[in-house]
Coordinates of C-alpha atoms in Angstrom, one line a residue:
X1 CA -0.2 -0.1 0.0
X2 CA 2.6 2.7 1.5
X3 CA 4.5 2.2 -2.3
X4 CA 1.0 2.3 -4.0
X5 CA 1.1 5.8 -3.2
X6 CA 4.7 7.1 -3.5
X7 CA 4.8 5.8 -7.2
X8 CA 1.2 7.7 -7.0
X9 CA 2.3 10.2 -5.7
X10 CA 5.8 10.7 -8.0
X11 CA 3.8 10.3 -11.0
X12 CA 1.7 13.3 -9.7
X13 CA 4.6 15.5 -9.2
X14 CA 5.7 14.4 -13.3
X15 CA 2.8 15.1 -14.4
X16 CA 2.4 18.8 -12.9
X17 CA 6.2 19.4 -13.9
X18 CA 5.7 18.1 -17.6
X19 CA 2.5 21.1 -17.4
X20 CA 4.5 23.7 -16.3
X21 CA 7.9 22.7 -19.0
X22 CA 4.6 22.6 -22.2
X23 CA 3.6 26.8 -20.7
X24 CA 6.8 27.6 -22.1
X25 CA 8.7 27.0 -26.1
X26 CA 11.6 24.9 -25.7
X27 CA 14.5 26.0 -26.4
X28 CA 14.8 27.0 -30.4
X29 CA 16.7 23.9 -32.5
X30 CA 19.1 25.5 -34.7
X31 CA 19.1 28.5 -32.4
X32 CA 18.0 31.6 -32.9
X33 CA 18.1 35.1 -30.6
X34 CA 14.8 35.9 -32.2
X35 CA 12.1 33.5 -31.8
X36 CA 8.7 35.3 -33.8
X37 CA 6.0 32.4 -31.7
X38 CA 3.6 35.1 -32.6
X39 CA 4.3 36.1 -35.8
X40 CA 4.1 40.0 -35.1
X41 CA 7.4 40.4 -37.5
X42 CA 7.5 40.2 -41.1
X43 CA 10.5 37.7 -42.0
X44 CA 12.9 40.4 -43.5
X45 CA 11.6 42.8 -40.5
X46 CA 12.9 39.5 -38.1
X47 CA 16.0 39.1 -39.7
X48 CA 17.1 42.7 -39.3
X49 CA 17.0 42.1 -35.1
X50 CA 18.9 38.6 -35.6
X51 CA 21.2 39.6 -37.7
X52 CA 21.9 42.8 -35.7
X53 CA 22.1 40.9 -31.8
X54 CA 24.3 38.3 -33.2
X55 CA 26.7 40.4 -34.9
X56 CA 26.4 42.1 -30.8
X57 CA 26.7 38.3 -29.1
X58 CA 29.4 37.9 -31.7
X59 CA 31.7 40.9 -30.2
X60 CA 30.4 40.9 -26.9
X61 CA 29.3 38.2 -25.4
X62 CA 26.6 39.3 -24.8
X63 CA 23.1 37.8 -25.5
X64 CA 19.8 39.8 -25.6
X65 CA 16.9 37.1 -27.1
X66 CA 13.2 38.7 -28.4
X67 CA 10.2 36.5 -28.1
X68 CA 6.9 37.3 -28.9
X69 CA 4.6 34.4 -27.9
X70 CA 0.3 34.1 -28.7
X71 CA -0.1 34.3 -25.1
X72 CA 1.1 33.1 -21.2
X73 CA -1.7 31.4 -19.9
X74 CA -2.7 32.6 -16.2
X75 CA 1.3 33.8 -15.8
X76 CA 2.5 37.0 -14.6
X77 CA 5.3 38.5 -17.7
X78 CA 7.4 39.0 -15.1
X79 CA 7.7 35.7 -13.8
X80 CA 7.5 34.4 -17.1
X81 CA 10.0 36.7 -18.6
X82 CA 12.1 35.3 -15.8
X83 CA 11.4 31.5 -16.2
X84 CA 12.2 31.5 -19.9
X85 CA 14.8 33.1 -19.7
X86 CA 16.0 30.9 -17.3
X87 CA 15.5 27.8 -18.4
X88 CA 16.8 28.7 -22.3
X89 CA 20.0 29.8 -20.4
X90 CA 19.9 33.7 -22.1
X91 CA 23.5 34.5 -21.8
X92 CA 27.4 33.8 -20.9
X93 CA 27.2 30.5 -18.1
X94 CA 30.2 32.8 -17.0
X95 CA 29.1 36.2 -16.9
X96 CA 24.8 35.4 -16.8
X97 CA 24.5 38.8 -19.7
X98 CA 21.6 38.2 -21.4
X99 CA 19.0 40.4 -21.1
X100 CA 15.4 38.9 -22.8
X101 CA 12.1 40.9 -24.1
X102 CA 9.4 38.7 -24.3
X103 CA 5.6 39.9 -26.0
X104 CA 2.9 38.3 -25.3
X105 CA 0.3 39.2 -28.0
X106 CA -3.0 38.4 -26.6
X107 CA -2.1 39.6 -22.9
X108 CA -0.8 42.9 -25.1
X109 CA 2.6 43.4 -22.4
X110 CA 5.6 43.5 -22.7
X111 CA 9.0 41.8 -20.5
X112 CA 12.9 43.1 -20.3
X113 CA 13.9 40.5 -17.8
X114 CA 17.9 41.0 -17.2
X115 CA 20.4 38.4 -16.1
X116 CA 22.9 38.2 -13.0
X117 CA 25.2 40.6 -14.8
X118 CA 23.3 42.7 -16.1
X119 CA 21.1 43.8 -13.4
X120 CA 23.7 46.5 -12.6
X121 CA 24.0 47.7 -16.2
X122 CA 19.9 48.1 -16.6
X123 CA 18.1 48.0 -13.8
X124 CA 14.5 48.7 -12.7
X125 CA 14.6 52.2 -13.6
X126 CA 16.0 52.1 -16.9
X127 CA 14.1 48.6 -17.9
X128 CA 11.0 50.6 -16.9
X129 CA 11.6 53.8 -18.4
X130 CA 12.1 51.4 -22.0
X131 CA 8.9 49.2 -22.1
X132 CA 6.9 52.6 -21.2
X133 CA 9.0 55.5 -23.7
X134 CA 10.2 53.3 -26.7
X135 CA 8.3 50.4 -26.6
X136 CA 4.8 51.3 -25.5
X137 CA 4.2 53.7 -27.7
X138 CA 5.3 51.9 -30.7
X139 CA 3.5 48.5 -29.8
X140 CA 0.3 51.0 -29.6
X141 CA 0.7 52.3 -32.8
X142 CA 1.6 48.1 -34.3
X143 CA 5.5 49.7 -34.8
X144 CA 6.7 45.8 -33.1
X145 CA 9.7 46.4 -35.6
X146 CA 10.3 50.0 -34.7
X147 CA 9.7 49.8 -31.0
X148 CA 11.9 46.0 -30.0
X149 CA 14.7 47.7 -32.6
X150 CA 15.3 51.1 -30.5
X151 CA 14.9 49.4 -27.4
X152 CA 17.4 46.9 -28.3
X153 CA 19.5 49.7 -29.8
X154 CA 18.8 51.1 -26.2
X155 CA 19.8 48.6 -24.6
X156 CA 23.3 47.7 -26.6
X157 CA 24.6 51.5 -25.4
X158 CA 24.4 50.9 -22.3
X159 CA 26.1 47.7 -22.1
X160 CA 28.7 49.6 -24.5
X161 CA 32.2 48.9 -23.2
X162 CA 30.7 45.9 -20.6
X163 CA 31.5 42.4 -21.9
X164 CA 33.4 41.5 -24.9
X165 CA 33.9 37.9 -26.7
X166 CA 36.3 35.8 -25.7
X167 CA 39.1 35.5 -28.6
X168 CA 39.4 32.1 -28.4
X169 CA 35.3 31.2 -28.7
X170 CA 35.3 33.9 -31.9
X171 CA 38.1 32.4 -33.4
X172 CA 37.0 28.4 -32.8
X173 CA 33.2 29.8 -34.5
X174 CA 35.3 31.7 -37.1
X175 CA 38.0 28.9 -37.7
X176 CA 36.3 26.9 -40.1
X177 CA 35.1 29.4 -42.9
X178 CA 38.8 30.6 -43.0
X179 CA 40.0 26.6 -43.1
X180 CA 37.2 26.1 -46.1
X181 CA 38.4 29.3 -47.4
X182 CA 42.0 28.0 -47.9
X183 CA 41.5 24.7 -49.5
X184 CA 39.7 25.7 -51.9
X185 CA 42.6 28.4 -52.6
X186 CA 45.3 25.5 -53.3
X187 CA 42.6 23.3 -55.5
X188 CA 42.5 26.4 -57.2
X189 CA 45.7 26.8 -57.7
X190 CA 46.3 22.7 -58.3
X191 CA 44.1 22.9 -60.7
X192 CA 45.7 25.5 -62.7
X193 CA 49.3 24.4 -63.2
X194 CA 47.4 21.3 -64.3
X195 CA 45.6 23.6 -67.0
X196 CA 49.3 25.4 -67.3
X197 CA 50.8 22.1 -68.3
X198 CA 48.6 21.0 -71.1
X199 CA 45.6 19.3 -69.6
X200 CA 41.6 21.1 -69.3
X201 CA 41.9 21.9 -72.9
X202 CA 38.2 21.9 -75.1
X203 CA 35.5 22.2 -74.5
X204 CA 34.3 19.8 -71.7
X205 CA 34.1 22.4 -68.8
X206 CA 31.5 23.5 -68.0
X207 CA 32.2 26.5 -66.1
X208 CA 33.4 29.9 -67.0
X209 CA 37.3 30.7 -66.5
X210 CA 39.3 34.1 -65.5
X211 CA 42.8 34.8 -66.7
X212 CA 45.4 34.9 -64.3
X213 CA 48.6 34.8 -63.6
X214 CA 49.0 34.9 -68.0
X215 CA 47.1 31.0 -67.8
X216 CA 43.4 30.4 -68.0
X217 CA 42.0 29.5 -64.3
X218 CA 38.3 27.5 -64.4
X219 CA 36.6 28.6 -62.0
X220 CA 33.2 26.7 -61.8
X221 CA 29.7 28.9 -62.5
X222 CA 28.6 27.6 -59.0
X223 CA 31.0 29.8 -57.1
X224 CA 30.1 32.9 -58.7
X225 CA 32.2 35.5 -58.2
X226 CA 35.0 36.7 -55.4
X227 CA 32.9 40.6 -55.6
X228 CA 32.0 41.8 -52.1
X229 CA 28.2 41.5 -51.9
X230 CA 28.3 38.2 -54.4
X231 CA 28.8 34.6 -55.3
X232 CA 30.4 32.4 -51.8
X233 CA 33.4 34.5 -50.8
X234 CA 30.9 38.5 -50.7
X235 CA 30.3 40.4 -47.8
X236 CA 28.6 41.9 -45.1
X237 CA 27.1 39.5 -43.1
X238 CA 28.3 37.5 -40.5
X239 CA 28.3 34.3 -38.9
X240 CA 24.8 32.1 -37.6
X241 CA 24.2 32.0 -33.8
X242 CA 26.0 29.2 -32.5
X243 CA 24.1 29.0 -28.8
X244 CA 22.6 30.5 -25.7
X245 CA 25.6 29.9 -22.8
X246 CA 23.5 29.0 -19.6
X247 CA 23.0 32.6 -18.5
X248 CA 20.9 32.5 -14.8
X249 CA 18.7 35.2 -14.0
X250 CA 17.2 37.0 -10.8
X251 CA 14.6 38.3 -11.3
X252 CA 15.1 41.9 -12.3
X253 CA 13.4 44.1 -15.1
X254 CA 10.3 45.6 -15.7
X255 CA 6.9 44.7 -18.1
X256 CA 4.3 47.5 -19.4
X257 CA 0.9 47.3 -21.4
X258 CA 0.1 48.7 -24.3

């Protein structure tokens, strides 16, 4: 009898725990800093915010996450935002330098919650000023992107110079691209020397070629050109977001309704 009661008690706890976890969206896969789950942004707006925040994370290690959600159920907006930031691990584990902005569409509420390492940079009074003077008036006009863009700009300016990205981590994230670049260069040099020694004539190749060092260097058509902004080596745009770092939240922040 005792074993049966204990078993039922454990099952009840498991069900309750599952129910609480299911109230929150799972950590995004692949990882993203901007997650428009309520469909309040256009794809271009979402991508613009994502690229800005990824670039900021790459240079400072500070993570600013934006989440829009249809409803938070019966939760307090600040509690929900803090718990979501904790579950996702927004910010670095060492510095806890994460911030999460949550927009609840049905409740017409927005919250800014800060990790432990950001509470002195964006204290409650400043967070309240941003939600009241920047997010709220823009949201009332339906300008969700403008409000989020301006709010993140303010946070970035407040946190300027506080944290720096780990050079070793940055090198590890970017090293793959450099390795691929050098491998391609080596392959192209081999093809060049082979073509100079008498091979590669005729019309069999489908790729176009560029004249380099006085001889033809075959460049497959799918590679595009090397000019800035086009082809495989085009300029502009950074890498993708590598994932949340395990930051913790202490409940600092503020919210507003619109």
